[in-house]
Amino acid sequence: MGRAWKGPAGPKLRLLPTLLTLDDLRARAVAFDQVSQREPITNHILLGVDEQNLAPTGLAPDDHLLYLYGDSGSGKSSMLRAYAYEVMRLYQPDQAQLFVVDYRRALLGDIPPSYLSAYLTTHESAQEMMAGLAATVRQRLPGPDVTPQQIAERSWWKGKEVFVL
């Protein structure tokens, strides 16, 4: 069929990598930032490579929710591990803490104690800890005297960022 076409050849099909380690992703992000006109991607929690541009993609640290689902063996635990490693890349232990709810203990031993505020392996312990954490985080809500600039800068409160996996 290609022999019949007399026009220019189409662009070569670019494929997503079959294996992408976190180190490879971080190297791609550094290289991307060197040529990009956009906000540096290395300031984000790197998640992978987007399929349209084959460029690194991630979440801004202040994006508040990532919902992850998939079949058994699809890489959910690996994704959460990579997310935790990215938090540790962007923050020091005195800046961020991780609360890990892990009934299967898939991440056991992967997160250094300096970053780990709680490692919860039962429904009861998770429920109790999350209720306490919710009360603590609720105190961080901006009051009526907080300006839009303070909200943008997140300067009306002091404390560690909290990540729940």
mmCIF file of C-alpha atoms in Angstrom, residues 87-97 114-115 140 157 159-163:
data_model
loop_
_atom_site.group_PDB
_atom_site.id
_atom_site.type_symbol
_atom_site.label_atom_id
_atom_site.label_comp_id
_atom_site.label_asym_id
_atom_site.label_seq_id
_atom_site.Cartn_x
_atom_site.Cartn_y
_atom_site.Cartn_z
ATOM 1 C CA VAL A 87 7.067 14.388 47.637
ATOM 2 C CA MET A 88 10.421 13.559 49.230
ATOM 3 C CA ARG A 89 12.244 15.093 46.245
ATOM 4 C CA LEU A 90 10.331 18.361 46.540
ATOM 5 C CA TYR A 91 10.164 18.717 50.326
ATOM 6 C CA GLN A 92 12.393 18.218 53.330
ATOM 7 C CA PRO A 93 10.981 16.248 56.298
ATOM 8 C CA ASP A 94 10.366 19.465 58.227
ATOM 9 C CA GLN A 95 8.217 20.716 55.317
ATOM 10 C CA ALA A 96 6.008 17.704 54.552
ATOM 11 C CA GLN A 97 4.680 14.565 56.186
ATOM 12 C CA SER A 114 11.532 11.162 58.950
ATOM 13 C CA TYR A 115 8.741 11.650 56.366
ATOM 14 C CA ARG A 140 -5.751 25.766 58.557
ATOM 15 C CA TRP A 157 -0.633 29.471 58.423
ATOM 16 C CA GLY A 159 3.239 24.071 59.320
ATOM 17 C CA LYS A 160 4.050 21.020 57.306
ATOM 18 C CA GLU A 161 2.286 20.043 54.113
ATOM 19 C CA VAL A 162 0.257 16.897 54.625
ATOM 20 C CA PHE A 163 -0.011 14.126 52.041
#
